[in-house]
PDB file of C-alpha atoms in Angstrom:
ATOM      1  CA  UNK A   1     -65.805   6.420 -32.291  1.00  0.00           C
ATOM      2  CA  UNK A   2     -63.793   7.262 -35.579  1.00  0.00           C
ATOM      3  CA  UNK A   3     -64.682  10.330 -37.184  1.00  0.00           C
ATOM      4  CA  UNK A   4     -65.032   8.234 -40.273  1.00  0.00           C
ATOM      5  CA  UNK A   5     -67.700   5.825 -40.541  1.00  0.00           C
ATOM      6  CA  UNK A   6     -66.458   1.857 -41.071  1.00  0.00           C
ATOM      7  CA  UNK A   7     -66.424   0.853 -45.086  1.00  0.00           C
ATOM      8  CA  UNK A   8     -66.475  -2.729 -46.843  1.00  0.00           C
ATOM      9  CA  UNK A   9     -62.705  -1.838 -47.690  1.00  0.00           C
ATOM     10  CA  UNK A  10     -61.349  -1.326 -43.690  1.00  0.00           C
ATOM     11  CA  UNK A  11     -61.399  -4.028 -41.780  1.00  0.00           C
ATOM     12  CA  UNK A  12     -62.524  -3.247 -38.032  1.00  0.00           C
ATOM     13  CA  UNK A  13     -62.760  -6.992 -36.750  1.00  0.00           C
ATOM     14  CA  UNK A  14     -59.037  -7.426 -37.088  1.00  0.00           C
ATOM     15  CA  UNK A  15     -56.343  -4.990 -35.125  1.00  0.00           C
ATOM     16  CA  UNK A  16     -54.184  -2.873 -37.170  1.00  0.00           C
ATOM     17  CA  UNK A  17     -50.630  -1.176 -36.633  1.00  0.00           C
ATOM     18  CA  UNK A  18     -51.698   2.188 -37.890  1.00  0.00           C
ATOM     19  CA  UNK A  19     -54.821   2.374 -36.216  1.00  0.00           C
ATOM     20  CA  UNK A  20     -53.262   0.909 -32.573  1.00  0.00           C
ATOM     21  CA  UNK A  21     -50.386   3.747 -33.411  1.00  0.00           C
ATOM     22  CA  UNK A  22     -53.358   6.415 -33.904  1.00  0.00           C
ATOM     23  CA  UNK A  23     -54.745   5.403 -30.407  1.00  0.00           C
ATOM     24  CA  UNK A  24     -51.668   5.551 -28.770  1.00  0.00           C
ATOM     25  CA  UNK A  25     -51.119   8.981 -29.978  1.00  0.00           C
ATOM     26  CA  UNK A  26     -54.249  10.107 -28.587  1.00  0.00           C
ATOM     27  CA  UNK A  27     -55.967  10.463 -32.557  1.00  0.00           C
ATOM     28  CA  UNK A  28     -59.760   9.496 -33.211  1.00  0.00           C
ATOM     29  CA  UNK A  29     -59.475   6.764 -36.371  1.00  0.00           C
ATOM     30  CA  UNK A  30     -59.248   3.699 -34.373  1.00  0.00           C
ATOM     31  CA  UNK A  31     -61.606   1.482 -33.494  1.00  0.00           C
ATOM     32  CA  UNK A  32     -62.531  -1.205 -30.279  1.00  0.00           C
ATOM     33  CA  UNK A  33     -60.753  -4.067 -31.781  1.00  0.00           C
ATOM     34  CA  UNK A  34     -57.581  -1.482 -31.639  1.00  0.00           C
ATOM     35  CA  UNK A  35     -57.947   0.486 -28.397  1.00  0.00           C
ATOM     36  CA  UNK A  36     -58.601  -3.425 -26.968  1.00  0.00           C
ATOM     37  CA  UNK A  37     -55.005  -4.997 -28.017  1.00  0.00           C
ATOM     38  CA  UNK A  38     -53.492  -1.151 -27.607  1.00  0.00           C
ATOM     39  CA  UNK A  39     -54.395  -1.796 -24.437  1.00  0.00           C
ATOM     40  CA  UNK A  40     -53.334  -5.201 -23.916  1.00  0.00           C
ATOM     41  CA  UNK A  41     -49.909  -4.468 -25.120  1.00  0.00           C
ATOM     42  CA  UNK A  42     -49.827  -0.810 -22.673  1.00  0.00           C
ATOM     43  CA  UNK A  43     -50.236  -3.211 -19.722  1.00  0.00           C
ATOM     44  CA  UNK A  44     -47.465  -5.397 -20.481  1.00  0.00           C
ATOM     45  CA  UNK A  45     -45.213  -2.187 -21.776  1.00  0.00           C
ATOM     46  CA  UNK A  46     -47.057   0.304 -19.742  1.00  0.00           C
ATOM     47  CA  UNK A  47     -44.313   3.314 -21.290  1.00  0.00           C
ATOM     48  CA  UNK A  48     -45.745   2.390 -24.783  1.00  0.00           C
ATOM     49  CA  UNK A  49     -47.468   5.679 -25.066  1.00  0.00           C
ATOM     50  CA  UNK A  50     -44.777   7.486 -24.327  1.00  0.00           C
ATOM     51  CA  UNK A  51     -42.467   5.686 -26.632  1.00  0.00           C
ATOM     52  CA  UNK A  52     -45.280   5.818 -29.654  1.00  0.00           C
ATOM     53  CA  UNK A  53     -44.920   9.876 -28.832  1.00  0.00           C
ATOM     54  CA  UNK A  54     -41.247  10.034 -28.685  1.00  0.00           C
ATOM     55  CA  UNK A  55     -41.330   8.049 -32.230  1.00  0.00           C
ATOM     56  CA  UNK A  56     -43.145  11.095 -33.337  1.00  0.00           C
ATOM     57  CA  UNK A  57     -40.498  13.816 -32.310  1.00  0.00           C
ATOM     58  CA  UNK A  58     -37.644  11.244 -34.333  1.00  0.00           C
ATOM     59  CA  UNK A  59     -39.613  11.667 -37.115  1.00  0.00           C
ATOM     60  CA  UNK A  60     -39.124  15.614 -37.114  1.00  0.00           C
ATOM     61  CA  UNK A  61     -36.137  15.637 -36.163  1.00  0.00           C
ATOM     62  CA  UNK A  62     -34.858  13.166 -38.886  1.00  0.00           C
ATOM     63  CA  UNK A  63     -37.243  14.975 -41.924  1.00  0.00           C
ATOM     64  CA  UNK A  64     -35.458  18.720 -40.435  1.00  0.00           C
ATOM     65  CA  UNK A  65     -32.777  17.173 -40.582  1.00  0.00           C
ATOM     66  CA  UNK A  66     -32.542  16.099 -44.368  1.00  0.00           C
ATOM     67  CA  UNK A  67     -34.475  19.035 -45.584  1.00  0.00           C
ATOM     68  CA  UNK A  68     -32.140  21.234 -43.634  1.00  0.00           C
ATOM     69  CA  UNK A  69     -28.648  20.269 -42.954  1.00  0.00           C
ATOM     70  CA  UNK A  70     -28.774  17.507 -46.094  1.00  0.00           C
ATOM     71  CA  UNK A  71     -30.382  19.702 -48.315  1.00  0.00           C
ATOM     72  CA  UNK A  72     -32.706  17.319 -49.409  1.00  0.00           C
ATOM     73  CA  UNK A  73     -36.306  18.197 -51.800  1.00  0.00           C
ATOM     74  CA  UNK A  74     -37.567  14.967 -52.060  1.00  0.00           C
ATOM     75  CA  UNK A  75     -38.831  12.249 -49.805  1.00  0.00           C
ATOM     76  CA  UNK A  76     -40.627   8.821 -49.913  1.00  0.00           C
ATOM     77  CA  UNK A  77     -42.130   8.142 -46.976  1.00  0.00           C
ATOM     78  CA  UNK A  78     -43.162   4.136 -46.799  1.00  0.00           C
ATOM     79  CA  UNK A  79     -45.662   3.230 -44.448  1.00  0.00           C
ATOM     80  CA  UNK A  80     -47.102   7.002 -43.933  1.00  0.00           C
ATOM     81  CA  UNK A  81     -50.084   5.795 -40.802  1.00  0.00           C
ATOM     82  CA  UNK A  82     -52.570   7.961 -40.077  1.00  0.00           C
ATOM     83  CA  UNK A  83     -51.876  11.692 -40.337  1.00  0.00           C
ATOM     84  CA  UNK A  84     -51.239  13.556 -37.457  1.00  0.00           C
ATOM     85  CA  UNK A  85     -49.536  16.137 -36.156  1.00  0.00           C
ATOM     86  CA  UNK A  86     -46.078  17.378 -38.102  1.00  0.00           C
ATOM     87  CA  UNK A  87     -46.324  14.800 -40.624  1.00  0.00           C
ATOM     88  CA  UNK A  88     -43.370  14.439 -43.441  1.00  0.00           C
ATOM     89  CA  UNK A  89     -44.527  17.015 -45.391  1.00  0.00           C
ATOM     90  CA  UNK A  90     -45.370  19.264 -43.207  1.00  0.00           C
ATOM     91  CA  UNK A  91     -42.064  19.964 -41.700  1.00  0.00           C
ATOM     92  CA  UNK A  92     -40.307  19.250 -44.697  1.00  0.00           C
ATOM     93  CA  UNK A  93     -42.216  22.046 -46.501  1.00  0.00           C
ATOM     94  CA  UNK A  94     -41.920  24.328 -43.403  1.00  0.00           C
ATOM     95  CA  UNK A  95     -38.025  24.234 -44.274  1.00  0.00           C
ATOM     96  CA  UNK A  96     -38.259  24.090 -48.104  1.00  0.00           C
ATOM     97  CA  UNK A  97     -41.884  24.807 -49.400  1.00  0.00           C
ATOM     98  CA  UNK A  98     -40.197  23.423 -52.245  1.00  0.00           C
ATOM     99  CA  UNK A  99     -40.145  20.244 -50.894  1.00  0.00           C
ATOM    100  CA  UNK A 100     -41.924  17.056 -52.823  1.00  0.00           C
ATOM    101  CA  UNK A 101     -43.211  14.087 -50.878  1.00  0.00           C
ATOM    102  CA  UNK A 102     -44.616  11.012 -51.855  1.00  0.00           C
ATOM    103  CA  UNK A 103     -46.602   8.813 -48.953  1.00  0.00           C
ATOM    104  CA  UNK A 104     -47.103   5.043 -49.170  1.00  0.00           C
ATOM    105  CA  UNK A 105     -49.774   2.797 -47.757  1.00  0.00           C
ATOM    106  CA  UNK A 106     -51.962   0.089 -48.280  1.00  0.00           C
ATOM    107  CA  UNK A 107     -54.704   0.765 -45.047  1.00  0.00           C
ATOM    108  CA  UNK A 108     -57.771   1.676 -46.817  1.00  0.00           C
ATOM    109  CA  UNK A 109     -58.034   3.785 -43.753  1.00  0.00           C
ATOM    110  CA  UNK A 110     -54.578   5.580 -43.798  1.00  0.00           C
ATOM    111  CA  UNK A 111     -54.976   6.595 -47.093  1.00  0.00           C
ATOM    112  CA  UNK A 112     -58.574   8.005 -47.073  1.00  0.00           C
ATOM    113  CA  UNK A 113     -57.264  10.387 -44.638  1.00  0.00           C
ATOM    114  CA  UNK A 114     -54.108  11.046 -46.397  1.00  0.00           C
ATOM    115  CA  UNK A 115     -55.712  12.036 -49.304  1.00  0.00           C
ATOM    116  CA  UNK A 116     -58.467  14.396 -46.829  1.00  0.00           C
ATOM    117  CA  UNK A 117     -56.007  15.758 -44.885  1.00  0.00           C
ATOM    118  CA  UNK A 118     -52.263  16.223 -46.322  1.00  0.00           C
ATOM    119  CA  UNK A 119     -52.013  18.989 -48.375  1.00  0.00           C
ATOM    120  CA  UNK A 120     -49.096  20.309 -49.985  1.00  0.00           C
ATOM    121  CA  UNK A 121     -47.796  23.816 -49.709  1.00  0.00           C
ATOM    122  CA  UNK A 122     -48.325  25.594 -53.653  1.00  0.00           C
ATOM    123  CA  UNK A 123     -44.491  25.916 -54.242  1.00  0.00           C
ATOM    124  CA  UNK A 124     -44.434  21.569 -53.619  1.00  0.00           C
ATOM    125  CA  UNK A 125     -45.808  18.636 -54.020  1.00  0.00           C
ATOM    126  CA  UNK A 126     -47.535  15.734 -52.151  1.00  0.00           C
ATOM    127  CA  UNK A 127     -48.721  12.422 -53.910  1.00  0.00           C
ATOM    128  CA  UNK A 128     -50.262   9.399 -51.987  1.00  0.00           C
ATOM    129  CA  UNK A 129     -49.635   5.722 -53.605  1.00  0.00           C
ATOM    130  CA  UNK A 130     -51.859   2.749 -52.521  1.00  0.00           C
ATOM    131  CA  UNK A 131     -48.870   0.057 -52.276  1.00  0.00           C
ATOM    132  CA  UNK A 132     -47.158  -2.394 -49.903  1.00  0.00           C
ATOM    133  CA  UNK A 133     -43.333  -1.945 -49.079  1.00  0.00           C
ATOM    134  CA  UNK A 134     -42.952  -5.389 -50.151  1.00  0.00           C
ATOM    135  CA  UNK A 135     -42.972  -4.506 -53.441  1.00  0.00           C
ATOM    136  CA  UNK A 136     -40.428  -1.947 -53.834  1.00  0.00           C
ATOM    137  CA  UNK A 137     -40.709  -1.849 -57.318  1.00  0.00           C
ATOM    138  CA  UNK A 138     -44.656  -0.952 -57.441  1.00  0.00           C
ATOM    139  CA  UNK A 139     -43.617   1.623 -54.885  1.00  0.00           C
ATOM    140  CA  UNK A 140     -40.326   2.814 -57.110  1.00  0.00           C
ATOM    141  CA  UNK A 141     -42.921   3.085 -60.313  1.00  0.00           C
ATOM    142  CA  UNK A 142     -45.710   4.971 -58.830  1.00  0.00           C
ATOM    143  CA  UNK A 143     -43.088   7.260 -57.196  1.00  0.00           C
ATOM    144  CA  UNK A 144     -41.583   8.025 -60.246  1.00  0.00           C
ATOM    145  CA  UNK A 145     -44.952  10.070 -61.244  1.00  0.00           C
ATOM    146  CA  UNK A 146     -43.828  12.992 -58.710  1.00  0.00           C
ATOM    147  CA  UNK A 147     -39.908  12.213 -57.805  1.00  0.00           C
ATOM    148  CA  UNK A 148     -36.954  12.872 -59.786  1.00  0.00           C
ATOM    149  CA  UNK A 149     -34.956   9.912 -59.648  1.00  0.00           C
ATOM    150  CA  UNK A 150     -32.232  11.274 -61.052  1.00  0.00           C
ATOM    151  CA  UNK A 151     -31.879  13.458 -57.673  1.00  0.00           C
ATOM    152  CA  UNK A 152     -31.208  12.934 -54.013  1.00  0.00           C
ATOM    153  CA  UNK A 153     -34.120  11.520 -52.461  1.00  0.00           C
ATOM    154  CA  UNK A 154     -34.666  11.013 -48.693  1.00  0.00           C
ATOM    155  CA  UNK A 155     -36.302   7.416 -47.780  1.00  0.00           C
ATOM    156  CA  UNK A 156     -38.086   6.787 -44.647  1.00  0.00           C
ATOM    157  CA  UNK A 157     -39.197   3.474 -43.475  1.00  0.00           C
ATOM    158  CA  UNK A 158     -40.144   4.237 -39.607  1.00  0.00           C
ATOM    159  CA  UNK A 159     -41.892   1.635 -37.574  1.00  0.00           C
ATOM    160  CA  UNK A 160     -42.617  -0.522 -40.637  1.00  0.00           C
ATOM    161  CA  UNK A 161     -39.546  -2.733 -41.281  1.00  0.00           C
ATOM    162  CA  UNK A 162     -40.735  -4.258 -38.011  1.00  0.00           C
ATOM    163  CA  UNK A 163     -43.914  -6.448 -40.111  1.00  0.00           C
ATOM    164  CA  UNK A 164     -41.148  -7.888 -43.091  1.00  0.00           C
ATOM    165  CA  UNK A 165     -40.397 -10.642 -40.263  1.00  0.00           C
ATOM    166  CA  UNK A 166     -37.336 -12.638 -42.781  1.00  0.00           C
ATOM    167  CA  UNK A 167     -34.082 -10.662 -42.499  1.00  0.00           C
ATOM    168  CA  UNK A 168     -33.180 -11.520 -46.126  1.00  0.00           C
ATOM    169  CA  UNK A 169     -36.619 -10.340 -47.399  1.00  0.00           C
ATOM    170  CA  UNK A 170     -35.916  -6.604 -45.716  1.00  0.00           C
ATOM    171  CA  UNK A 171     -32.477  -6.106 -46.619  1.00  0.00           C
ATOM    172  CA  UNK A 172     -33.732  -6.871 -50.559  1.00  0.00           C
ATOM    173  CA  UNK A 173     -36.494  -4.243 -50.005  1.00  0.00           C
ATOM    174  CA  UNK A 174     -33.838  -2.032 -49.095  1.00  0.00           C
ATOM    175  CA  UNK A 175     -31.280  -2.777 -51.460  1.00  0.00           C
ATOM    176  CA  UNK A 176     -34.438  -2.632 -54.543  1.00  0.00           C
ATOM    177  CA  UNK A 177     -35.089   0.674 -52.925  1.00  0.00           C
ATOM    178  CA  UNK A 178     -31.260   1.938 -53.099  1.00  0.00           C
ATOM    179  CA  UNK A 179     -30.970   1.229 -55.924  1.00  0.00           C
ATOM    180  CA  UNK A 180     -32.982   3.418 -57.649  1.00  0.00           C
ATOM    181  CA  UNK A 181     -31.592   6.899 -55.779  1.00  0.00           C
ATOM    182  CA  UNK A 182     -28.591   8.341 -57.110  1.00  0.00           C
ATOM    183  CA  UNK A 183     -25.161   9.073 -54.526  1.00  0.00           C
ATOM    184  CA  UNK A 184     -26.563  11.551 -51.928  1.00  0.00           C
ATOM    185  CA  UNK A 185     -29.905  10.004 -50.876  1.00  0.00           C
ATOM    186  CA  UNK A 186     -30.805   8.753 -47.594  1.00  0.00           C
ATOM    187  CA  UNK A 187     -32.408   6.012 -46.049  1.00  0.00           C
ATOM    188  CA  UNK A 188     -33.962   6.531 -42.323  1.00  0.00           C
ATOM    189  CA  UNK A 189     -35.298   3.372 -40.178  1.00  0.00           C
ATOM    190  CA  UNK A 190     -36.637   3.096 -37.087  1.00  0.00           C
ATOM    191  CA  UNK A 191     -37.121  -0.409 -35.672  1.00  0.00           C
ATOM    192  CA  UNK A 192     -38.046  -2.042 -32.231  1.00  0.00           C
ATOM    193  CA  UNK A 193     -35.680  -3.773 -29.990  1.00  0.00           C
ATOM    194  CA  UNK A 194     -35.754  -6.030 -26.839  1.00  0.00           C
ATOM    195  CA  UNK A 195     -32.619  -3.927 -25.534  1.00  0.00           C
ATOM    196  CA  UNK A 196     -33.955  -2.014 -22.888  1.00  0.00           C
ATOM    197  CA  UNK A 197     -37.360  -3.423 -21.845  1.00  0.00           C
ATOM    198  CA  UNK A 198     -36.254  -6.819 -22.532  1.00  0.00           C
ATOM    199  CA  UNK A 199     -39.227 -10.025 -22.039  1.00  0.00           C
ATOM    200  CA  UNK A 200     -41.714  -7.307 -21.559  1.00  0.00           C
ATOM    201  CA  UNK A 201     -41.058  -5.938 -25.423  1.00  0.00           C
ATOM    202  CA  UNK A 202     -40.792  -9.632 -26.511  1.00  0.00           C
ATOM    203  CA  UNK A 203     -44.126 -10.486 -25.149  1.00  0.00           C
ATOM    204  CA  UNK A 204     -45.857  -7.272 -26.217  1.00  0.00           C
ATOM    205  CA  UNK A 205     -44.986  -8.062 -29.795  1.00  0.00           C
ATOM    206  CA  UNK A 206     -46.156 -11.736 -29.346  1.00  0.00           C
ATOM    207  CA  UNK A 207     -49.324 -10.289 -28.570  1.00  0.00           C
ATOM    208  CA  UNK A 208     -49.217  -8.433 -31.269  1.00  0.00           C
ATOM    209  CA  UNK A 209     -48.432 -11.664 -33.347  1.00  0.00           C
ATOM    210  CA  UNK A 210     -51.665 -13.492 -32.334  1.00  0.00           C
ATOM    211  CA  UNK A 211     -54.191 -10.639 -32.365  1.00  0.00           C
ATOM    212  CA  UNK A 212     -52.577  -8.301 -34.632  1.00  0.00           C
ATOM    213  CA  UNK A 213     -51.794  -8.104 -37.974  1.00  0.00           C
ATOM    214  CA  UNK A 214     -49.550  -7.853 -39.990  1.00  0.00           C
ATOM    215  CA  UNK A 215     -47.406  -9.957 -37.925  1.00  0.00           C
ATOM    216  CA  UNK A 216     -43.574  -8.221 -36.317  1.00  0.00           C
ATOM    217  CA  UNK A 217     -40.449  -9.197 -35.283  1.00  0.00           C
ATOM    218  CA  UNK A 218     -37.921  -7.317 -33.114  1.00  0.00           C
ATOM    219  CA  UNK A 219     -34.233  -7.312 -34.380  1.00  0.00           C
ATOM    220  CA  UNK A 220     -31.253  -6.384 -32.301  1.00  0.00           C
ATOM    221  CA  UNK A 221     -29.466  -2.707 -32.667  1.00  0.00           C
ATOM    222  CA  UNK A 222     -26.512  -4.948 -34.747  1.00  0.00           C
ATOM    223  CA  UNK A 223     -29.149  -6.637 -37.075  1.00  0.00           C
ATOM    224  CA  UNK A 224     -30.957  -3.111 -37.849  1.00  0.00           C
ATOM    225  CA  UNK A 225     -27.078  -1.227 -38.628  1.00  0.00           C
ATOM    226  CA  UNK A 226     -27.021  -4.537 -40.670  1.00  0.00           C
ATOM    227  CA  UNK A 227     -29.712  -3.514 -43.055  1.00  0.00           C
ATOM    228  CA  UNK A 228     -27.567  -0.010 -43.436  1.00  0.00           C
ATOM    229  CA  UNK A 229     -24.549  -2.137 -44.891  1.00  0.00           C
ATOM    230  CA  UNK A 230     -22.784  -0.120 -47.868  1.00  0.00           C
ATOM    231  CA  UNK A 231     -24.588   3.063 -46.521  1.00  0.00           C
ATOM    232  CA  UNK A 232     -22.762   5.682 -45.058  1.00  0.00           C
ATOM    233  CA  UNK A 233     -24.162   6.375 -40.975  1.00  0.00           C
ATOM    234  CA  UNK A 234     -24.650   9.896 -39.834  1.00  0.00           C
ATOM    235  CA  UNK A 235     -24.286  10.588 -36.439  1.00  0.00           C
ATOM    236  CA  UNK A 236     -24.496   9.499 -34.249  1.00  0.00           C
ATOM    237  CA  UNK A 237     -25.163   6.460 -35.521  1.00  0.00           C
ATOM    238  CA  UNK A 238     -28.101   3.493 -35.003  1.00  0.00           C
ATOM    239  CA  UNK A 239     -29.101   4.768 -31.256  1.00  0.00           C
ATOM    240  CA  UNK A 240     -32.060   4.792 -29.425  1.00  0.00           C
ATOM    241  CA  UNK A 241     -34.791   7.117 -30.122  1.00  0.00           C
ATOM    242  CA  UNK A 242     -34.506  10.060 -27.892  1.00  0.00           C
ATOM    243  CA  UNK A 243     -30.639  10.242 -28.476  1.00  0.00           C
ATOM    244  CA  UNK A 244     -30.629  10.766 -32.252  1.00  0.00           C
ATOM    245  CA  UNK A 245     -29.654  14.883 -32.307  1.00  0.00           C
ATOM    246  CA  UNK A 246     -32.069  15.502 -29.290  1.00  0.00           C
ATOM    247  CA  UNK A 247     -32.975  19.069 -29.531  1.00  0.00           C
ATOM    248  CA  UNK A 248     -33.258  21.360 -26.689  1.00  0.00           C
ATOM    249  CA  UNK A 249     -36.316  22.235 -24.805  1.00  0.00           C
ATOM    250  CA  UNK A 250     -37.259  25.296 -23.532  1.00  0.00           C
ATOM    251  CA  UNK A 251     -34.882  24.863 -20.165  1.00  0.00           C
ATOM    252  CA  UNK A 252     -32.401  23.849 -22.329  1.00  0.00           C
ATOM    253  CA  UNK A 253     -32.122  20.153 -21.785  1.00  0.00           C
ATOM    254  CA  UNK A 254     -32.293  17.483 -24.455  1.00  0.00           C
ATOM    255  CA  UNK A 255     -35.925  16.254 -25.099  1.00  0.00           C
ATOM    256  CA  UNK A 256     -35.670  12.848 -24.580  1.00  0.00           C
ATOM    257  CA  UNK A 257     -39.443  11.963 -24.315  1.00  0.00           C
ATOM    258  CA  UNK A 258     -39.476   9.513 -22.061  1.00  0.00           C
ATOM    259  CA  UNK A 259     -39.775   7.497 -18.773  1.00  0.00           C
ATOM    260  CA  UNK A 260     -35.909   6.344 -18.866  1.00  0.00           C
ATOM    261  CA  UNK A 261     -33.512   8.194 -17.195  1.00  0.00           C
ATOM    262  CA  UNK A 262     -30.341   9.678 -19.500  1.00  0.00           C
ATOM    263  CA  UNK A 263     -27.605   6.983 -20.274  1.00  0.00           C
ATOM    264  CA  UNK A 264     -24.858   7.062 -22.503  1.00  0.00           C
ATOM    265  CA  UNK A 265     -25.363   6.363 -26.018  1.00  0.00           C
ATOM    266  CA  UNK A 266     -24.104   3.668 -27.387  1.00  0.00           C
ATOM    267  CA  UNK A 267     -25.681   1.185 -30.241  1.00  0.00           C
ATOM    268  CA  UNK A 268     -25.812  -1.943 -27.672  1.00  0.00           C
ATOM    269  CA  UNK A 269     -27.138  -0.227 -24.581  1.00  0.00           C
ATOM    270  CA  UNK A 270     -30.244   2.533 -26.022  1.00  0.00           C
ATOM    271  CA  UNK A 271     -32.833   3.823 -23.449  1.00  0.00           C
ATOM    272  CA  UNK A 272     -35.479   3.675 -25.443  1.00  0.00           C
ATOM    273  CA  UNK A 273     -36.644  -0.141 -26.795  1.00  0.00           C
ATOM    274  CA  UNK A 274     -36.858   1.163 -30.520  1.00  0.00           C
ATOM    275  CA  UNK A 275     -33.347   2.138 -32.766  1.00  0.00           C
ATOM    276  CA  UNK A 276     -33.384   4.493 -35.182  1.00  0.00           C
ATOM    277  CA  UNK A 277     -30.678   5.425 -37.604  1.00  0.00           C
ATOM    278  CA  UNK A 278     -30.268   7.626 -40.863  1.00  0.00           C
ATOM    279  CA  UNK A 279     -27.579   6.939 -43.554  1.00  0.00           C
ATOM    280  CA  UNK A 280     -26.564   8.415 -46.227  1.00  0.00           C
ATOM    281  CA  UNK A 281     -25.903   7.065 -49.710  1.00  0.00           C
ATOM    282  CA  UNK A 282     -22.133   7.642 -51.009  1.00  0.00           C
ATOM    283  CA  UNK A 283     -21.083  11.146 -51.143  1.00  0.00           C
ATOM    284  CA  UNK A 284     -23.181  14.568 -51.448  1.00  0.00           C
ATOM    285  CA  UNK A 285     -23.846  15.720 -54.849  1.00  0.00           C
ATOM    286  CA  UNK A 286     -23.894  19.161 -56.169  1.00  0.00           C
ATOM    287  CA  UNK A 287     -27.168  20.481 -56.557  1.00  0.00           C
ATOM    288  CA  UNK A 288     -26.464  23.113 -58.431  1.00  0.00           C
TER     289      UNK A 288
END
C-alpha cells in the first residue's frame, strides 16, 4: 500500500503514468488500479521494467551532462513523476550546488511528494509548480518566480511528450517553450517508439489508451528529431536510450541497461523502444 493515504484530490480508480512509472521502478506510491495495468502492459512488453530503469540512468546522464560539460545552473524539469532516486536536482546540485531547478506537475500525488521529499542544497534552489505542459505559458510564468530567463536554461520533457497525442500541438509546446530561453539553452526529450519491439510496443500503449490516462501516442525516431527542428543536436544525436554517452561500469563496459544485445547506433535502428535526444539552442553564451 502507498505510504500516503488516498485523498479527495488523487484519483485511485483511474491508472496513472506517474504512479504505473513508480511501480515499475520498484517505489511504494502506487496503487492496485496501477500495479493492475503495470502489469498488463509488463506481459505484453515483458522488458518494460528494465526499460522504465534504463529511462532513469538517461536522465542522469543527460542532467550531468548539462550541469557539467554545458555549464548549465538552471533547469525546468516538465513532468517531474514521483521522486526517486537521483532526481534532477539532485545530481544537478551534486555538480553545481549552485544549481536552480524548477519541477512541474499536475498529479496531486507527484507533487505532495515533491514538495515532502526534494530538497534543495543551501547554495540552490528548488521550486515545485502545479501546472500541465500544455500550457507552456502557465508553466513559463510560474517559472519565472525562481529562473532567470535572461540565462541558459536546461529543459527536460522525458517520458511526457508521449500524452500531447497531435504532432502540431507538441511542436507549439516546444516552440512556446523556446522561446522564452535565450541562445545556449537546451531542450532534452525522451519519447517511445515502435522501432525495436514493434506490435508488442503498439499494443502496450493501446492498453494504455483504454485503461490509462492521459491517453499516448508513439512517434517514430524521424518525427521526435522533428520536434528538435531549428535546435542544434548534440551527440550523438536522437538514439536510443542506452546509447546516449553510455558511461562505463565498473568492468569498463558501457551500461546499457538492458535486455538487448549492443547494435550500432543509428537514429532508425535504436535497441531500446524509447529515443532520447538533447539539443542545444544556437550557440554557447558567455557566462561570465
Amino acid at each position: 500500500m502507498p505510504d500516503v493515504p488516498p485523498s479527495p484530490e488523487i484519483d485511485t480508480t483511474v491508472s496513472h503514468s506517474a504512479r504505473i512509472w513508480d511501480y515499475w521502478l520498484g517505489g511504494r506510491e502506487n496503487y492496485p488500479v496501477d500495479r493492475e495495468l503495470g502489469d498488463q502492459i509488463a506481459a505484453t512488453l515483458p522488458d518494460i521494467v528494465v526499460q522504465a530503469r534504463a529511462d532513469r540512468l538517461f536522465l542522469g546522464r543527460a542532467v550531468r551532462f548539462l550541469a557539467g560539460e554545458a555549464g548549465i545552473r538552471q533547469f525546468l524539469d516538465i513532468g517531474t513523476g514521483l521522486p526517486t532516486v537521483d532526481n534532477t536536482h539532485e545530481v544537478a546540485q551534486r555538480l553545481a550546488p549552485d544549481a536552480k531547478i524548477v519541477y512541474v506537475d499536475n498529479d496531486p500525488l507527484v507533487l505532495t511528494h515533491a514538495r515532502a521529499l526534494l530538497a534543495s542544497a543551501p547554495e540552490g534552489a528548488t521550486h515545485y509548480l502545479d501546472a500541465d505542459m500544455n500550457d507552456p505559458e502557465s508553466i513559463l510564468s510560474g517559472a519565472a518566480q525562481v529562473l532567470d530567463f535572461t540565462r541558459p536554461v536546461a529543459i527536460t520533457l522525458l517520458g511526457v511528450l508521449w500524452h500531447v497525442t497531435d504532432d502540431a500541438k507538441a511542436r507549439g509546446i516546444i516552440d512556446t517553450l523556446m522561446a522564452a530561453v535565450p541562445s545556449g539553452s537546451y531542450l532534452a526529450i525522451a519519447h517511445p517508439t515502435i522501432e525495436v519491439t514493434g506490435e508488442r510496443m503498439a499494443e502496450a500503449i493501446r492498453q494504455w489508451n483504454r485503461f490509462g490516462k492521459p491517453p499516448g501516442v508513439h512517434r517514430s525516431p524521424a518525427q521526435i528529431a522533428e520536434l528538435f527542428n531549428g535546435l542544434d543536436l548534440v551527440e550523438p544525436g536522437v538514439v536510443s536510450c542506452p546509447l546516449w554517452r553510455p558511461e562505463a561500469t565498473p568492468s569498463g563496459r558501457p551500461n546499457r541497461s538492458t535486455s538487448s544485445a549492443p547494435s550500432p547506433a543509428s537514429p532508425d535502428q535504436p535497441d531500446h523502444p524509447a529515443a532520447r535526444g538533447v539539443e542545444r539552442q544556437g550557440p554557447a553564451v558567455d557566462r561570465g
